[in-house]
Short mmCIF file of C-alpha atoms in Angstrom, two decimals:
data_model
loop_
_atom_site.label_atom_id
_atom_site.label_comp_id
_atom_site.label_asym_id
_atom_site.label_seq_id
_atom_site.Cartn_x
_atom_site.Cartn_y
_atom_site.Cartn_z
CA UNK A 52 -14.01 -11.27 -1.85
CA UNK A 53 -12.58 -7.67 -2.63
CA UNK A 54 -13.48 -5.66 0.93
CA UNK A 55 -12.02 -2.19 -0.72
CA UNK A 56 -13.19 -1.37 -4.75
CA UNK A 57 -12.55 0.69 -6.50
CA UNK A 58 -14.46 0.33 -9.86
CA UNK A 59 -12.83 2.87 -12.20
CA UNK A 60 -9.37 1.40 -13.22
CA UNK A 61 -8.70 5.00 -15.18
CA UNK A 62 -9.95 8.79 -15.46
CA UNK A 63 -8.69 11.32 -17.11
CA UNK A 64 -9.05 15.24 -16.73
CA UNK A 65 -7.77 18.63 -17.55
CA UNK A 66 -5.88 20.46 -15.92
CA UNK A 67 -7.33 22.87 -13.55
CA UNK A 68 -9.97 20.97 -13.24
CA UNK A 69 -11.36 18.88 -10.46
CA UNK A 70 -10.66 15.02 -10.19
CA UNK A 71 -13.09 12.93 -8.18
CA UNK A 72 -11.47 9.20 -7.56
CA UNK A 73 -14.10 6.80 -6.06
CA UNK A 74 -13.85 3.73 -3.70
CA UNK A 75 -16.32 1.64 -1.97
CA UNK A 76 -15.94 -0.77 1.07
CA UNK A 77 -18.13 -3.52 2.23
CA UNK A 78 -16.70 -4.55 5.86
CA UNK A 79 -18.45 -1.89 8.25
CA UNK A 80 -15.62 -3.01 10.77
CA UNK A 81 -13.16 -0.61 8.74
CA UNK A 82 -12.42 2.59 10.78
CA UNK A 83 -9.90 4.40 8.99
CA UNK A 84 -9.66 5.23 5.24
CA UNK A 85 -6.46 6.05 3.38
CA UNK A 86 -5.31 7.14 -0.24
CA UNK A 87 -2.02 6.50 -1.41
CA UNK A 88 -0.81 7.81 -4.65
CA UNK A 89 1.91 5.69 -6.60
CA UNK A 90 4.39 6.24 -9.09
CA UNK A 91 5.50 3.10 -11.60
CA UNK A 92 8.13 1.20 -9.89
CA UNK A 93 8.05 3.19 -6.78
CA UNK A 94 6.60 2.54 -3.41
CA UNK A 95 3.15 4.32 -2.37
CA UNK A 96 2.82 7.82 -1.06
CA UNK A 97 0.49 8.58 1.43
CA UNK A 98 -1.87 11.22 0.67
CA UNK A 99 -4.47 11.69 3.02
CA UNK A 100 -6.48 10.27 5.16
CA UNK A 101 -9.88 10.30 7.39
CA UNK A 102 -11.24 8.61 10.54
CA UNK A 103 -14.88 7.20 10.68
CA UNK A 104 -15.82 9.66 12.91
CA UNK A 105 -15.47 12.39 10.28
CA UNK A 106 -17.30 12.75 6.93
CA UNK A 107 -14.50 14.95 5.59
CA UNK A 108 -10.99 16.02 5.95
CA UNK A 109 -9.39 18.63 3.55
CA UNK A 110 -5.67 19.10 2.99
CA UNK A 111 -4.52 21.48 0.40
CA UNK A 112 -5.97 21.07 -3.39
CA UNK A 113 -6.90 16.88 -1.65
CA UNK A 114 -10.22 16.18 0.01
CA UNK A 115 -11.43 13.19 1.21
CA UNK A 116 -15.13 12.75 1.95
CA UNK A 117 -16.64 9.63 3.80
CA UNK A 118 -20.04 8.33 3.25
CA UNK A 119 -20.69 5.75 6.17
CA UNK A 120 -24.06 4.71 5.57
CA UNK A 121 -23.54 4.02 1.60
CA UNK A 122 -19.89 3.06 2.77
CA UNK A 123 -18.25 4.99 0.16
CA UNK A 124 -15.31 7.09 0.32
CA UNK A 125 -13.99 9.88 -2.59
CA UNK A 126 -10.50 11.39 -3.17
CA UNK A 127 -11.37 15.34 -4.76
CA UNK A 128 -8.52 16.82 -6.12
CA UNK A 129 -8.90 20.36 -7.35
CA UNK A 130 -7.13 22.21 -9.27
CA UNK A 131 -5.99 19.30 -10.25
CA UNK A 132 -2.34 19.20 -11.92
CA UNK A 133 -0.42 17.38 -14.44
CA UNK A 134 1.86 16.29 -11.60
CA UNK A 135 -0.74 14.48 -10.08
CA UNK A 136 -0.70 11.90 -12.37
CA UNK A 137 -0.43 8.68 -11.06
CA UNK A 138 -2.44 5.65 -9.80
CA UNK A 139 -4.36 6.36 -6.70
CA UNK A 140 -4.99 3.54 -4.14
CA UNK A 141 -7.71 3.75 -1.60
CA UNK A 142 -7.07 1.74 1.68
CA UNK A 143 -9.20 0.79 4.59
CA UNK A 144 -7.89 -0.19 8.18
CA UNK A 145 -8.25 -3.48 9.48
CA UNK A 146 -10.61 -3.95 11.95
CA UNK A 147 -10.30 -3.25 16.19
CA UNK A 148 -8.59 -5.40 17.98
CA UNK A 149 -4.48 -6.60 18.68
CA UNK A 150 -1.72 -5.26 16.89
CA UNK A 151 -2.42 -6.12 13.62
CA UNK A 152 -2.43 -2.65 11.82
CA UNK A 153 -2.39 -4.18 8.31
CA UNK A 154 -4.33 -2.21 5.27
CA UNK A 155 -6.30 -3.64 2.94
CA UNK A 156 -6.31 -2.06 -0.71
CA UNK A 157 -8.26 -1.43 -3.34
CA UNK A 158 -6.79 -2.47 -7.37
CA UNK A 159 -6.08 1.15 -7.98
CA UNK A 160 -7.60 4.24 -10.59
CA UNK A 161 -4.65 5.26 -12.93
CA UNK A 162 -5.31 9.46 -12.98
CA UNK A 163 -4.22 10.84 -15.93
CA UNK A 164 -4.34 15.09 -15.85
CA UNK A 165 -3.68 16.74 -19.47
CA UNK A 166 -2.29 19.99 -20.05
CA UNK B 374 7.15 12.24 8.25
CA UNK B 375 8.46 8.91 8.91
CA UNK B 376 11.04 7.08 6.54
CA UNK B 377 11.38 3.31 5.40
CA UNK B 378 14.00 2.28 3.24
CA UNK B 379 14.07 -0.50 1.13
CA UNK B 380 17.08 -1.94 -0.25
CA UNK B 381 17.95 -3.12 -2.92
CA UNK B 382 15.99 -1.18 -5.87
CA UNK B 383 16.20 -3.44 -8.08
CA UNK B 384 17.99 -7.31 -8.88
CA UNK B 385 18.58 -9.85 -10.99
CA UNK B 386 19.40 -13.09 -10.09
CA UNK B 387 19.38 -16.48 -11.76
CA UNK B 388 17.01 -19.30 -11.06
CA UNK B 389 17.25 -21.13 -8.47
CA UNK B 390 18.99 -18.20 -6.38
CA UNK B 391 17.91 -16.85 -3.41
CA UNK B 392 17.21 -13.29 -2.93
CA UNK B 393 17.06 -11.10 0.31
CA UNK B 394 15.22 -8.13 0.36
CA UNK B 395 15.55 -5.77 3.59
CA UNK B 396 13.37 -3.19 5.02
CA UNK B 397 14.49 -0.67 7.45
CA UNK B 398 12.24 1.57 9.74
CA UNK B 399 14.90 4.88 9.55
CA UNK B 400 13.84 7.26 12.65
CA UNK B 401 11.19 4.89 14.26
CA UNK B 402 10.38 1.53 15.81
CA UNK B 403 8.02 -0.59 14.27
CA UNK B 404 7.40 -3.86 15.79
CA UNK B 405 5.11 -4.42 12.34
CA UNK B 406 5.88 -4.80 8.82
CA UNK B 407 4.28 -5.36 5.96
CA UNK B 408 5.28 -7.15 2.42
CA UNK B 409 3.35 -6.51 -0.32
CA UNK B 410 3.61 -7.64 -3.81
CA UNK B 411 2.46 -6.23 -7.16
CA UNK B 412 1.91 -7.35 -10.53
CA UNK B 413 1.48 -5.19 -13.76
CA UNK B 414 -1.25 -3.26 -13.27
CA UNK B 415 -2.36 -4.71 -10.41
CA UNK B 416 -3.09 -3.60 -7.08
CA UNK B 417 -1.01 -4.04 -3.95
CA UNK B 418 -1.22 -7.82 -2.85
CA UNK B 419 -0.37 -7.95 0.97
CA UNK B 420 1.87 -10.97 1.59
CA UNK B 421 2.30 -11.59 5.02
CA UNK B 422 2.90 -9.58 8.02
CA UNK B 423 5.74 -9.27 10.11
CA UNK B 424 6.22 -8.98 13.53
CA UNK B 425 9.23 -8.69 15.94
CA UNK B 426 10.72 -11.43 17.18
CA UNK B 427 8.06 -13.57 16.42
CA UNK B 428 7.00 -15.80 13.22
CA UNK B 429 5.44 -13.77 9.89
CA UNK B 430 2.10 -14.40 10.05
CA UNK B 431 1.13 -15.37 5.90
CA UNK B 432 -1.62 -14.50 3.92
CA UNK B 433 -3.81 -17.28 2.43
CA UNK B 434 -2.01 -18.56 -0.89
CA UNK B 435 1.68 -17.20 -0.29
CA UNK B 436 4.09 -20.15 0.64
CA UNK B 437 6.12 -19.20 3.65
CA UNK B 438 9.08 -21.72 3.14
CA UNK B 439 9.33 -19.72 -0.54
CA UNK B 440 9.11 -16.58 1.06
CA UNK B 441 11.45 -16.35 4.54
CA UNK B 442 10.48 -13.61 6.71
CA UNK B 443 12.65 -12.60 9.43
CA UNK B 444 12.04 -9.52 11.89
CA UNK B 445 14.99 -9.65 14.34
CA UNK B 446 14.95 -5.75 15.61
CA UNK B 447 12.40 -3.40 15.81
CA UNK B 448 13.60 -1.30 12.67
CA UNK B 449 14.53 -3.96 10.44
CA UNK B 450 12.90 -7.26 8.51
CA UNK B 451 13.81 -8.96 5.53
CA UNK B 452 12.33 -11.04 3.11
CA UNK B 453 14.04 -13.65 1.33
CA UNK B 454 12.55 -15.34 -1.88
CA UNK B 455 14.11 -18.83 -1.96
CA UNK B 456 14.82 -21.03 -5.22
CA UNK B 457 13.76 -18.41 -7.45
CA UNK B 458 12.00 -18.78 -10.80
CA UNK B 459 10.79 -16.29 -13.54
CA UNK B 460 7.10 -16.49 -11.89
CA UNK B 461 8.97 -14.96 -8.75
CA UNK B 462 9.30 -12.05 -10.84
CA UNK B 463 7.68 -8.52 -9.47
CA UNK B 464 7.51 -5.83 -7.26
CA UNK B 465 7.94 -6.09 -3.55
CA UNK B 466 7.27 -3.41 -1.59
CA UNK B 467 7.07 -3.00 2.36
CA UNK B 468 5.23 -1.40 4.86
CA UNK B 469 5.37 -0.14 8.43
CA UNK B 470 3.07 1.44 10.54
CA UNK B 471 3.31 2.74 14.26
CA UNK B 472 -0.28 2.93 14.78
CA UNK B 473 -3.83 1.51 13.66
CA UNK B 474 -4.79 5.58 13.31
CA UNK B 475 -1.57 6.47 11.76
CA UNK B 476 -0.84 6.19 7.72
CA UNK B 477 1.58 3.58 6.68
CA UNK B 478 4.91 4.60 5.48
CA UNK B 479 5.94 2.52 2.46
CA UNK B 480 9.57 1.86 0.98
CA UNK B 481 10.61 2.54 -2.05
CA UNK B 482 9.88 -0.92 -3.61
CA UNK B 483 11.99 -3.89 -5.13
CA UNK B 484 12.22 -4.71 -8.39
CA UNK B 485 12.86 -8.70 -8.46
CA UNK B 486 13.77 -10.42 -12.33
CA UNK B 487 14.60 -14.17 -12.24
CA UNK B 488 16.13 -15.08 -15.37
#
């Protein structure tokens, strides 16, 4: 059972424009929300991020908005740039308790900006 | 921000070889590590955690006499993929995180081919 989706394997915009990556969740135990951004053979970048407590936090041309009650979470990226292409992981945060920090991932949407 | 480093890159070994991968927390303690393991456009599949000085706890499906973990220091755990075959083949990637509100700072990845 996939806890963290994200249904759209691909998009593709132009640059300058905005990019909207979506990802969906279904344990309500998850309290922090990530996006990672990854490169082919390289290890995942971390891009941003937002508590539950929030509904957005902005950082640069990256936005991150939370929807609690639909549990949905979107990456905006705007203007987005030809450098920003790459596959974009959302994560979620495990749930309370212990040490056990670990993040649970979505499959990925490969973001493709054209010049 | 934080730094892991993952070493080596890439290798090649043989079947039936055993290969160690290490993972290094650079400029900060982290009595948690993650191993992760990805397929060809796939998403990030965690493998097992790893904790200091105690045993790797696995995830369901991932044999932990084929995969030794080993987390002897607080900046340092290695995985070791025993009797490797071609299936063995991948990407492994780890993960450390100081906090449950903190992002997780990945290495750069391990490209593993059994021929």
């Amino acid at each position: 059972d996939q806890q963290v989706k994200q249904n759209s394997p691909s998009l593709s915009v132009q640059e300058g424009r905005i990019s909207i990556l979506n990802c969906d969740y279904t344990n309500s135990m998850f309290d922090y929300f990530l996006w990672y951004k990854k490169y082919p053979a390289e290890g995942p970048t971390f891009l941003i991020s937002i508590s539950s407590i929030k509904d957005k936090n902005e950082d640069g041309r990256f936005t991150v908005f939370l929807n609690k009650s639909a549990k949905h979470l979107s990456l905006h990226i705007v203007p987005s740039q030809p450098g920003d292409s790459a596959v974009y992981f959302c994560a979620a945060s495990s749930p309370r308790g212990g040490s056990n920090y670990k993040l649970t991932f979505g499959k990925g949407t490969l973001l493709t900006v054209n010049p | 921000g934080a730094v892991v480093s993952q070493h080596p890159s890439r290798v090649i070994c043989k079947s039936g070889t055993s290969v160690k991968i290490e993972c290094r927390s650079l400029d900060f303690q982290a009595t948690t590590m993650f191993w992760y393991r990805q397929f060809p456009k796939q998403s990030l599949m965690l493998m097992a955690t790893s904790n200091e000085g105690s045993k790797a706890t696995y995830e369901q499906g991932v044999e932990k006499d084929k995969f030794l973990i080993n987390h002897a220091s607080l900046t340092l755990s290695t995985l070791t993929v025993t009797s490797a075959h071609p299936e063995d083949s991948s990407f492994y990637i780890c993960s450390a995180r100081v906090s449950r509100d903190t992002e997780a700072f990945f290495g750069q990845g391990t490209r593993l081919t059994v021929v």
